């Protein structure tokens, strides 16, 4: 039940780059005022005027943060002989527990299906289930003239970010460069952005059979089959495509230091290419793949060594990597075991939608790597801006949706299957000591997480109509 108005009082709020004590007044679904402590109870907008139905929440010892925005998740994803276990109920419920109030999910074009169907499918999957707000990235798998002609329509329908894969031929996902250039040209003209899974397919298709023939089948060889050069080479091609087409590109899940250099240099030349990295590249290295249960961490691109991880952190700190997503891809343990004796049969992915916010606070802010305001940028405001849902999402501002996390910066707890709420029957984030804990989560003014309870009604989440900012490219 949403009260007519809610006053979140006395918390330490991150408003833009400023961190200070603020009172925040919510009416209906929006933030209607942000004031210094006590200010909102005095004047014309004061408590007296709206006191009939005002709920006051004391946030004295808490941080008040915008709800997380995770623009890289895979719900109901059919892949490598299985389907991800996060649907729109279990996935968005885990998101809510993890402080995430907006997600964008990938929707693969099915064989023979239209691009419009990628949106229809997700509306169907979300109906009666979604707890937080959600958007869609259509994934083109069949770059026919008919498909390309549909691009302006999905952009118009609020899905301007289309993704393609540069590998996964066997899964019907691979798109050749010449087709990527056609897609990028049409998409950019329509006001969209082409997201790419950047891995060089030729190198992978040479490496995998060679390792398998040599009997190198354990989880670590997944990483050996796709070393950083595989990713860097694909990024080199993407930069070339961006230069030739003048298109807008986004490299998903960056895990290559040399790739980061290529993107940084290209942006300095005015090439419109941007990127993100993902939680797991910042907290795990390829060492975990050598464990007996190493298949847990098989994902693509693979986890890298500590030196590359350090370079990725540097990019996150200085802004060359503007944002961090989860790449949530939750497969059951039964499905992960397809790869028990063959790394190449293991569904690539780690359940991660819930850990992201709290682990990045703990590893980033609590350990002194990033400021609190930088944390808010990487988990909320930058993904909202770059993916076209700002100013409604991603920041605490008057007129924005009241998507708010109340966060205890001092709480200590241990992350693992027992303390998380994701639907997979295993966790890659087991036994990790965390500083900082989500206490309450609001979505459009409604409390959806109250301590250990999810109090949201299934199906309350709404479609997010995204529209990209006009100016892209360098300096953005
Ligand atoms: Mn991918
Ligand atoms: Mn992904």
Short mmCIF file of C-alpha atoms and ligand atoms in Angstrom, two decimals:
data_model
loop_
_atom_site.label_atom_id
_atom_site.label_comp_id
_atom_site.label_asym_id
_atom_site.label_seq_id
_atom_site.Cartn_x
_atom_site.Cartn_y
_atom_site.Cartn_z
CA UNK A 1 0.00 0.00 0.00
CA UNK A 2 1.48 3.33 -1.04
CA UNK A 3 0.85 6.18 1.35
CA UNK A 4 -0.12 9.52 -0.20
CA UNK A 5 3.30 10.85 0.72
CA UNK A 6 6.50 9.58 2.26
CA UNK A 7 9.22 11.66 3.87
CA UNK A 8 12.62 9.98 4.09
CA UNK A 9 14.21 12.02 6.81
CA UNK A 10 17.78 12.71 7.85
CA UNK A 11 19.67 10.27 5.67
CA UNK A 12 22.95 10.85 3.87
CA UNK A 13 21.84 11.21 0.28
CA UNK A 14 23.78 11.14 -2.96
CA UNK A 15 22.26 13.84 -5.16
CA UNK A 16 24.32 14.22 -8.30
CA UNK A 17 27.91 14.39 -7.08
CA UNK A 18 26.93 15.88 -3.75
CA UNK A 19 26.83 13.70 -0.65
CA UNK A 20 25.00 15.39 2.22
CA UNK A 21 22.16 15.06 4.69
CA UNK A 22 18.85 15.54 2.94
CA UNK A 23 15.17 15.04 3.48
CA UNK A 24 13.41 13.53 0.49
CA UNK A 25 9.69 13.90 -0.09
CA UNK A 26 7.85 11.40 -2.24
CA UNK A 27 4.32 11.90 -3.48
CA UNK A 28 2.70 9.23 -5.59
CA UNK A 29 5.42 7.71 -7.76
CA UNK A 30 7.83 10.64 -7.86
CA UNK A 31 10.31 12.55 -5.75
CA UNK A 32 8.65 15.96 -5.37
CA UNK A 33 11.14 17.73 -3.12
CA UNK A 34 14.69 17.37 -1.80
CA UNK A 35 15.65 19.67 1.04
CA UNK A 36 18.11 20.24 3.82
CA UNK A 37 17.22 18.49 7.09
CA UNK A 38 14.01 19.92 8.52
CA UNK A 39 13.44 22.20 5.53
CA UNK A 40 10.58 20.24 4.03
CA UNK A 41 8.60 20.21 7.28
CA UNK A 42 8.56 23.99 7.53
CA UNK A 43 7.43 25.66 4.36
CA UNK A 44 4.51 25.50 1.95
CA UNK A 45 5.34 21.94 0.95
CA UNK A 46 5.78 21.14 4.63
CA UNK A 47 4.55 18.20 6.62
CA UNK A 48 1.68 20.26 7.98
CA UNK A 49 0.18 20.66 4.52
CA UNK A 50 0.27 16.97 3.70
CA UNK A 51 0.24 15.47 7.14
CA UNK A 52 -3.01 13.53 6.75
CA UNK A 53 -1.30 10.69 4.95
CA UNK A 54 2.39 11.30 5.45
CA UNK A 55 4.58 8.40 6.38
CA UNK A 56 7.88 9.50 7.90
CA UNK A 57 10.85 7.17 7.60
CA UNK A 58 13.87 7.85 9.76
CA UNK A 59 17.01 7.36 7.69
CA UNK A 60 19.34 8.99 10.23
CA UNK A 61 22.12 6.36 10.06
CA UNK A 62 21.50 5.30 6.49
CA UNK A 63 22.63 6.21 2.99
CA UNK A 64 19.87 7.26 0.62
CA UNK A 65 20.77 6.12 -2.90
CA UNK A 66 19.00 5.90 -6.25
CA UNK A 67 17.75 2.43 -7.12
CA UNK A 68 20.22 0.40 -9.15
CA UNK A 69 19.94 0.17 -12.93
CA UNK A 70 21.16 -3.08 -14.49
CA UNK A 71 21.08 -2.93 -18.28
CA UNK A 72 22.55 -6.39 -18.87
CA UNK A 73 20.44 -9.37 -17.77
CA UNK A 74 19.24 -12.56 -19.44
CA UNK A 75 15.80 -13.74 -18.26
CA UNK A 76 14.15 -16.86 -19.75
CA UNK A 77 17.22 -17.10 -21.98
CA UNK A 78 17.42 -20.17 -24.19
CA UNK A 79 21.11 -20.94 -24.61
CA UNK A 80 23.49 -23.91 -24.91
CA UNK A 81 20.78 -26.51 -24.46
CA UNK A 82 19.10 -24.95 -21.45
CA UNK A 83 17.13 -21.91 -20.32
CA UNK A 84 18.05 -19.44 -17.61
CA UNK A 85 16.12 -19.96 -14.37
CA UNK A 86 15.41 -16.27 -13.82
CA UNK A 87 11.98 -15.44 -15.16
CA UNK A 88 10.28 -12.07 -14.66
CA UNK A 89 9.18 -13.00 -11.14
CA UNK A 90 12.27 -14.68 -9.74
CA UNK A 91 14.65 -12.43 -11.67
CA UNK A 92 13.06 -9.12 -10.73
CA UNK A 93 12.52 -10.28 -7.14
CA UNK A 94 16.25 -11.02 -6.87
CA UNK A 95 16.89 -7.65 -8.52
CA UNK A 96 14.75 -5.91 -5.88
CA UNK A 97 16.58 -7.65 -3.03
CA UNK A 98 19.77 -6.47 -4.69
CA UNK A 99 18.69 -2.83 -4.80
CA UNK A 100 17.96 -2.86 -8.54
CA UNK A 101 14.78 -1.07 -9.56
CA UNK A 102 15.29 -1.01 -13.35
CA UNK A 103 16.58 -3.75 -15.60
CA UNK A 104 17.00 -4.21 -19.34
CA UNK A 105 16.71 -7.78 -20.57
CA UNK A 106 17.94 -9.30 -23.85
CA UNK A 107 15.33 -10.76 -26.16
CA UNK A 108 16.62 -12.98 -28.95
CA UNK A 109 14.94 -12.88 -32.34
CA UNK A 110 13.66 -16.45 -32.75
CA UNK A 111 14.22 -18.24 -36.09
CA UNK A 112 11.68 -16.91 -38.57
CA UNK A 113 10.39 -14.40 -36.03
CA UNK A 114 10.14 -10.66 -36.47
CA UNK A 115 12.03 -8.04 -34.48
CA UNK A 116 8.73 -6.74 -33.12
CA UNK A 117 8.17 -10.17 -31.62
CA UNK A 118 11.25 -9.72 -29.41
CA UNK A 119 9.29 -6.99 -27.62
CA UNK A 120 5.96 -8.83 -27.64
CA UNK A 121 7.64 -11.89 -26.11
CA UNK A 122 8.98 -9.90 -23.17
CA UNK A 123 5.67 -8.10 -22.56
CA UNK A 124 4.13 -11.56 -22.31
CA UNK A 125 6.87 -12.89 -20.01
CA UNK A 126 6.64 -9.86 -17.73
CA UNK A 127 2.85 -9.72 -17.44
CA UNK A 128 1.69 -10.56 -13.93
CA UNK A 129 5.27 -11.26 -12.87
CA UNK A 130 7.66 -8.30 -12.99
CA UNK A 131 8.32 -6.63 -9.65
CA UNK A 132 10.62 -3.86 -10.87
CA UNK A 133 10.55 -1.82 -14.08
CA UNK A 134 12.02 -3.41 -17.16
CA UNK A 135 13.14 -2.65 -20.69
CA UNK A 136 14.25 -4.73 -23.66
CA UNK A 137 17.31 -5.02 -25.88
CA UNK A 138 16.22 -6.84 -29.06
CA UNK A 139 18.88 -9.28 -30.31
CA UNK A 140 19.12 -9.65 -34.08
CA UNK A 141 19.86 -13.21 -35.16
CA UNK A 142 18.62 -12.98 -38.78
CA UNK A 143 19.83 -9.80 -40.48
CA UNK A 144 17.42 -9.99 -43.42
CA UNK A 145 16.04 -6.96 -45.25
CA UNK A 146 12.74 -7.51 -43.41
CA UNK A 147 14.49 -7.46 -40.04
CA UNK A 148 16.46 -4.32 -40.88
CA UNK A 149 13.32 -2.58 -42.05
CA UNK A 150 11.84 -3.12 -38.60
CA UNK A 151 14.64 -1.35 -36.75
CA UNK A 152 13.01 2.12 -36.66
CA UNK A 153 9.85 0.56 -35.23
CA UNK A 154 11.53 -1.05 -32.22
CA UNK A 155 13.48 2.16 -31.59
CA UNK A 156 10.17 4.04 -31.68
CA UNK A 157 8.67 1.44 -29.31
CA UNK A 158 11.30 2.30 -26.69
CA UNK A 159 13.93 -0.33 -27.43
CA UNK A 160 16.72 1.64 -29.16
CA UNK A 161 19.55 -0.63 -28.02
CA UNK A 162 19.94 -3.70 -30.21
CA UNK A 163 22.51 -6.38 -29.54
CA UNK A 164 24.37 -8.77 -31.79
CA UNK A 165 26.88 -11.50 -31.11
CA UNK A 166 30.20 -11.85 -32.94
CA UNK A 167 30.42 -15.53 -31.90
CA UNK A 168 28.22 -18.50 -30.84
CA UNK A 169 27.66 -19.83 -34.38
CA UNK A 170 26.26 -23.14 -33.05
CA UNK A 171 23.62 -21.28 -31.05
CA UNK A 172 22.49 -19.38 -34.13
CA UNK A 173 23.68 -16.06 -32.76
CA UNK A 174 26.78 -15.20 -34.84
CA UNK A 175 26.46 -12.14 -37.11
CA UNK A 176 29.15 -11.39 -39.71
CA UNK A 177 30.85 -7.98 -39.77
CA UNK A 178 29.32 -6.92 -43.10
CA UNK A 179 25.88 -7.47 -41.58
CA UNK A 180 26.86 -5.70 -38.37
CA UNK A 181 27.75 -2.66 -40.45
CA UNK A 182 24.35 -2.72 -42.22
CA UNK A 183 22.58 -3.04 -38.87
CA UNK A 184 24.65 -0.27 -37.28
CA UNK A 185 23.98 2.13 -40.14
CA UNK A 186 20.21 1.67 -39.97
CA UNK A 187 20.11 1.60 -36.20
CA UNK A 188 22.17 4.74 -35.72
CA UNK A 189 20.08 6.59 -38.30
CA UNK A 190 16.98 5.60 -36.30
CA UNK A 191 18.49 6.94 -33.06
CA UNK A 192 19.71 3.65 -31.65
CA UNK A 193 22.93 2.01 -30.52
CA UNK A 194 24.42 -1.36 -31.47
CA UNK A 195 25.62 -3.43 -28.52
CA UNK A 196 28.14 -6.12 -29.34
CA UNK A 197 29.33 -9.27 -27.64
CA UNK A 198 32.95 -8.87 -28.72
CA UNK A 199 34.82 -12.13 -29.23
CA UNK A 200 36.61 -13.16 -32.41
CA UNK A 201 34.81 -16.26 -33.63
CA UNK A 202 37.61 -17.49 -35.91
CA UNK A 203 40.08 -17.64 -33.05
CA UNK A 204 37.58 -19.47 -30.81
CA UNK A 205 36.68 -21.96 -33.53
CA UNK A 206 40.37 -22.71 -33.96
CA UNK A 207 41.20 -22.92 -30.25
CA UNK A 208 38.33 -25.03 -28.89
CA UNK A 209 38.76 -28.15 -31.09
CA UNK A 210 42.53 -27.99 -30.59
CA UNK A 211 42.22 -27.97 -26.77
CA UNK A 212 39.56 -30.68 -26.85
CA UNK A 213 41.76 -32.87 -29.09
CA UNK A 214 44.61 -32.39 -26.61
CA UNK A 215 42.34 -33.61 -23.80
CA UNK A 216 42.35 -30.21 -22.15
CA UNK A 217 38.75 -30.28 -20.99
CA UNK A 218 38.66 -28.72 -17.52
CA UNK A 219 37.04 -25.36 -16.76
CA UNK A 220 40.30 -23.41 -16.96
CA UNK A 221 40.62 -24.34 -20.65
CA UNK A 222 37.47 -22.38 -21.37
CA UNK A 223 39.51 -19.31 -20.43
CA UNK A 224 42.51 -20.59 -22.41
CA UNK A 225 40.29 -21.00 -25.48
CA UNK A 226 39.26 -17.34 -25.26
CA UNK A 227 42.25 -15.35 -24.00
CA UNK A 228 42.02 -11.56 -23.86
CA UNK A 229 43.43 -11.31 -27.41
CA UNK A 230 40.22 -12.94 -28.68
CA UNK A 231 38.25 -10.06 -27.22
CA UNK A 232 40.76 -7.36 -28.16
CA UNK A 233 40.71 -8.48 -31.80
CA UNK A 234 36.91 -8.22 -31.92
CA UNK A 235 37.06 -4.76 -30.33
CA UNK A 236 39.62 -3.69 -32.95
CA UNK A 237 37.09 -4.70 -35.63
CA UNK A 238 34.29 -2.86 -33.81
CA UNK A 239 36.31 0.36 -33.70
CA UNK A 240 36.89 -0.01 -37.45
CA UNK A 241 33.18 -0.53 -38.06
CA UNK A 242 32.34 2.48 -35.91
CA UNK A 243 34.78 4.62 -37.89
CA UNK A 244 33.55 3.42 -41.29
CA UNK A 245 29.84 3.71 -40.50
CA UNK A 246 29.81 6.66 -38.10
CA UNK A 247 27.50 4.46 -36.04
CA UNK A 248 26.97 4.33 -32.30
CA UNK A 249 28.44 1.20 -30.70
CA UNK A 250 28.61 -0.28 -27.21
CA UNK A 251 30.95 -3.11 -26.23
CA UNK A 252 29.22 -5.22 -23.58
CA UNK A 253 31.03 -6.95 -20.72
CA UNK A 254 34.52 -5.58 -21.36
CA UNK A 255 37.23 -7.82 -19.85
CA UNK A 256 40.28 -6.86 -21.89
CA UNK A 257 42.78 -4.17 -20.87
CA UNK A 258 44.03 -3.77 -24.45
CA UNK A 259 40.40 -3.51 -25.55
CA UNK A 260 39.89 -0.70 -23.06
CA UNK A 261 42.88 1.12 -24.57
CA UNK A 262 41.42 0.74 -28.08
CA UNK A 263 38.06 2.11 -26.94
CA UNK A 264 39.69 4.98 -25.06
CA UNK A 265 41.82 5.96 -28.08
CA UNK A 266 38.85 5.70 -30.42
CA UNK A 267 36.68 7.91 -28.19
CA UNK A 268 39.47 10.49 -28.10
CA UNK A 269 39.26 10.58 -31.92
CA UNK A 270 35.50 11.17 -31.71
CA UNK A 271 34.46 7.60 -32.52
CA UNK A 272 31.11 6.79 -30.93
CA UNK A 273 31.95 3.62 -29.00
CA UNK A 274 31.36 3.05 -25.31
CA UNK A 275 31.56 0.16 -22.87
CA UNK A 276 30.81 -1.43 -19.52
CA UNK A 277 32.40 -4.12 -17.43
CA UNK A 278 30.63 -6.61 -15.17
CA UNK A 279 30.78 -7.39 -11.46
CA UNK A 280 32.48 -10.76 -11.79
CA UNK A 281 35.49 -9.39 -13.70
CA UNK A 282 36.13 -7.03 -10.78
CA UNK A 283 35.85 -9.61 -7.99
CA UNK A 284 37.07 -12.93 -9.41
CA UNK A 285 40.15 -13.91 -11.38
CA UNK A 286 40.73 -16.98 -13.56
CA UNK A 287 42.22 -18.72 -10.49
CA UNK A 288 38.72 -19.86 -9.49
CA UNK A 289 38.43 -21.78 -12.77
CA UNK A 290 41.16 -24.12 -11.49
CA UNK A 291 39.02 -25.23 -8.56
CA UNK A 292 37.12 -28.54 -8.61
CA UNK A 293 33.90 -26.55 -8.96
CA UNK A 294 35.46 -24.20 -11.55
CA UNK A 295 32.53 -24.60 -13.97
CA UNK A 296 30.56 -22.24 -11.71
CA UNK A 297 32.58 -19.34 -13.11
CA UNK A 298 32.54 -20.29 -16.79
CA UNK A 299 31.29 -17.17 -18.55
CA UNK A 300 32.17 -15.24 -21.69
CA UNK A 301 34.41 -13.38 -21.95
CA UNK A 302 36.17 -15.56 -19.38
CA UNK A 303 37.54 -14.31 -16.08
CA UNK A 304 41.02 -12.81 -16.51
CA UNK A 305 44.20 -12.61 -14.44
CA UNK A 306 44.83 -10.16 -11.59
CA UNK A 307 46.75 -7.72 -13.82
CA UNK A 308 43.83 -7.31 -16.22
CA UNK A 309 41.42 -7.08 -13.29
CA UNK A 310 43.49 -4.21 -11.89
CA UNK A 311 43.33 -2.38 -15.27
CA UNK A 312 39.55 -2.80 -15.32
CA UNK A 313 39.30 -1.31 -11.82
CA UNK A 314 41.43 1.62 -13.00
CA UNK A 315 38.97 2.19 -15.84
CA UNK A 316 36.05 2.07 -13.41
CA UNK A 317 37.77 4.51 -11.08
CA UNK A 318 38.72 7.09 -13.73
CA UNK A 319 35.54 6.76 -15.80
CA UNK A 320 36.96 5.22 -18.98
CA UNK A 321 34.60 2.38 -18.05
CA UNK A 322 31.48 4.38 -17.25
CA UNK A 323 29.33 1.64 -15.73
CA UNK A 324 29.16 -1.89 -14.33
CA UNK A 325 26.39 -4.40 -15.02
CA UNK A 326 25.76 -7.96 -13.82
CA UNK A 327 25.41 -9.98 -17.07
CA UNK A 328 23.03 -12.08 -14.96
CA UNK A 329 22.76 -15.45 -16.71
CA UNK A 330 21.43 -17.93 -14.17
CA UNK A 331 21.58 -21.54 -15.28
CA UNK A 332 20.73 -24.45 -12.99
CA UNK A 333 23.49 -26.56 -11.50
CA UNK A 334 22.19 -29.47 -13.56
CA UNK A 335 22.77 -27.40 -16.70
CA UNK A 336 26.19 -26.13 -15.58
CA UNK A 337 27.16 -29.81 -15.13
CA UNK A 338 26.88 -30.29 -18.93
CA UNK A 339 30.39 -28.84 -18.77
CA UNK A 340 31.72 -31.10 -16.01
CA UNK A 341 33.97 -33.05 -18.37
CA UNK A 342 33.89 -30.67 -21.35
CA UNK A 343 34.40 -26.92 -20.81
CA UNK A 344 32.81 -26.16 -24.16
CA UNK A 345 29.50 -27.77 -23.16
CA UNK A 346 29.00 -25.63 -20.04
CA UNK A 347 26.32 -22.93 -20.38
CA UNK A 348 28.26 -19.65 -20.12
CA UNK A 349 27.00 -17.47 -17.31
CA UNK A 350 26.90 -16.59 -13.62
CA UNK A 351 23.81 -15.60 -11.60
CA UNK A 352 24.66 -12.06 -10.53
CA UNK A 353 21.70 -9.70 -10.56
CA UNK A 354 21.46 -9.56 -6.76
CA UNK A 355 25.14 -9.40 -5.67
CA UNK A 356 26.15 -6.49 -7.94
CA UNK A 357 25.02 -3.46 -5.94
CA UNK A 358 26.20 -4.61 -2.53
CA UNK A 359 29.45 -6.23 -3.65
CA UNK A 360 30.45 -3.14 -5.65
CA UNK A 361 29.76 -0.99 -2.59
CA UNK A 362 31.78 -3.35 -0.42
CA UNK A 363 34.70 -3.87 -2.81
CA UNK A 364 34.56 -0.35 -4.21
CA UNK A 365 33.48 2.17 -1.57
CA UNK A 366 34.17 0.31 1.68
CA UNK A 367 37.63 -0.70 0.45
CA UNK A 368 38.40 2.85 -0.62
CA UNK A 369 38.71 2.27 -4.37
CA UNK A 370 35.86 4.55 -5.43
CA UNK A 371 33.87 7.39 -3.91
CA UNK A 372 30.24 7.01 -2.94
CA UNK A 373 29.17 9.28 -5.79
CA UNK A 374 31.22 7.25 -8.29
CA UNK A 375 29.51 4.11 -6.96
CA UNK A 376 26.12 5.68 -7.70
CA UNK A 377 27.28 6.52 -11.22
CA UNK A 378 28.46 2.99 -12.06
CA UNK A 379 25.40 1.17 -10.68
CA UNK A 380 22.64 3.65 -11.47
CA UNK A 381 23.08 7.03 -13.10
CA UNK A 382 25.40 6.14 -15.97
CA UNK A 383 23.49 3.05 -17.13
CA UNK A 384 20.27 5.10 -16.92
CA UNK A 385 21.80 7.92 -18.96
CA UNK A 386 23.62 5.84 -21.57
CA UNK A 387 20.62 3.57 -22.13
CA UNK A 388 18.06 6.35 -22.39
CA UNK A 389 16.03 6.14 -19.19
CA UNK A 390 17.31 9.32 -17.55
CA UNK A 391 16.16 11.62 -16.00
CA UNK A 392 13.29 9.42 -14.75
CA UNK A 393 15.65 6.66 -13.60
CA UNK A 394 19.11 6.48 -12.07
CA UNK A 395 19.31 9.54 -9.83
CA UNK A 396 17.70 11.26 -6.89
CA UNK A 397 16.13 14.36 -8.41
CA UNK A 398 12.88 16.27 -8.19
CA UNK A 399 10.55 14.83 -10.81
CA UNK A 400 12.39 11.52 -11.05
CA UNK A 401 10.72 8.24 -10.20
CA UNK A 402 11.06 7.55 -6.47
CA UNK A 403 13.31 4.52 -6.96
CA UNK A 404 15.31 4.61 -3.75
CA UNK A 405 17.58 2.32 -1.72
CA UNK A 406 18.07 2.86 2.01
CA UNK A 407 21.49 1.41 2.78
CA UNK A 408 23.29 0.71 6.05
CA UNK A 409 26.98 1.42 5.29
CA UNK A 410 28.21 -0.20 8.52
CA UNK A 411 26.41 -3.55 8.43
CA UNK A 412 28.57 -6.60 7.91
CA UNK A 413 27.35 -9.91 6.52
CA UNK A 414 28.47 -12.86 4.45
CA UNK A 415 27.19 -13.21 0.90
CA UNK A 416 26.25 -16.68 -0.29
CA UNK A 417 23.41 -18.97 -1.31
CA UNK A 418 21.91 -18.68 2.21
CA UNK A 419 21.76 -14.88 2.17
CA UNK A 420 20.89 -14.30 -1.50
CA UNK A 421 17.51 -14.74 -3.19
CA UNK A 422 18.37 -15.71 -6.75
CA UNK A 423 16.64 -18.69 -8.34
CA UNK A 424 19.68 -20.77 -9.24
CA UNK A 425 20.41 -23.66 -6.85
CA UNK A 426 24.06 -22.61 -6.43
CA UNK A 427 26.07 -19.43 -6.15
CA UNK A 428 29.39 -18.19 -7.46
CA UNK A 429 29.36 -15.53 -4.73
CA UNK A 430 29.80 -17.88 -1.76
CA UNK A 431 31.38 -16.86 1.52
CA UNK A 432 32.27 -13.28 0.55
CA UNK A 433 32.46 -10.84 3.48
CA UNK A 434 30.41 -7.76 2.71
CA UNK A 435 30.35 -4.32 4.30
CA UNK A 436 27.08 -2.47 3.74
CA UNK A 437 23.56 -3.78 3.48
CA UNK A 438 20.33 -2.87 1.75
CA UNK A 439 17.61 -2.16 4.33
CA UNK A 440 14.70 -0.93 2.23
CA UNK A 441 13.96 -0.49 -1.46
CA UNK A 442 11.33 1.76 -3.03
CA UNK A 443 10.15 1.53 -6.61
CA UNK A 444 8.09 4.47 -7.90
CA UNK A 445 7.30 5.45 -4.33
CA UNK A 446 6.21 2.02 -3.21
CA UNK A 447 8.23 0.05 -0.69
CA UNK A 448 9.09 -3.27 -2.33
CA UNK A 449 11.81 -4.53 0.02
CA UNK A 450 11.39 -4.09 3.76
CA UNK A 451 14.36 -5.60 5.57
CA UNK A 452 14.34 -9.34 4.87
CA UNK A 453 10.93 -9.26 3.16
CA UNK A 454 9.91 -8.64 -0.42
CA UNK A 455 6.53 -6.92 -0.09
CA UNK A 456 5.92 -6.20 -3.78
CA UNK A 457 2.96 -7.47 -5.76
CA UNK A 458 3.86 -9.60 -8.76
CA UNK A 459 3.21 -7.76 -11.99
CA UNK A 460 3.63 -4.23 -10.57
CA UNK A 461 6.77 -3.65 -12.68
CA UNK A 462 6.29 -1.52 -15.77
CA UNK A 463 7.84 -1.38 -19.22
CA UNK A 464 10.50 1.32 -19.52
CA UNK A 465 10.32 3.23 -22.79
CA UNK A 466 13.94 4.16 -23.51
CA UNK A 467 15.09 6.97 -25.82
CA UNK A 468 18.83 7.58 -26.21
CA UNK A 469 20.44 10.96 -25.61
CA UNK A 470 21.07 12.69 -28.95
CA UNK A 471 24.73 13.53 -28.39
CA UNK A 472 26.89 10.46 -28.16
CA UNK A 473 30.54 9.93 -28.85
CA UNK A 474 33.60 11.43 -27.31
CA UNK A 475 33.42 13.29 -24.06
CA UNK A 476 29.89 11.99 -23.35
MN1 LIG B 1 27.67 -11.93 -23.90
MN1 LIG B 2 25.28 -11.17 -21.52
#
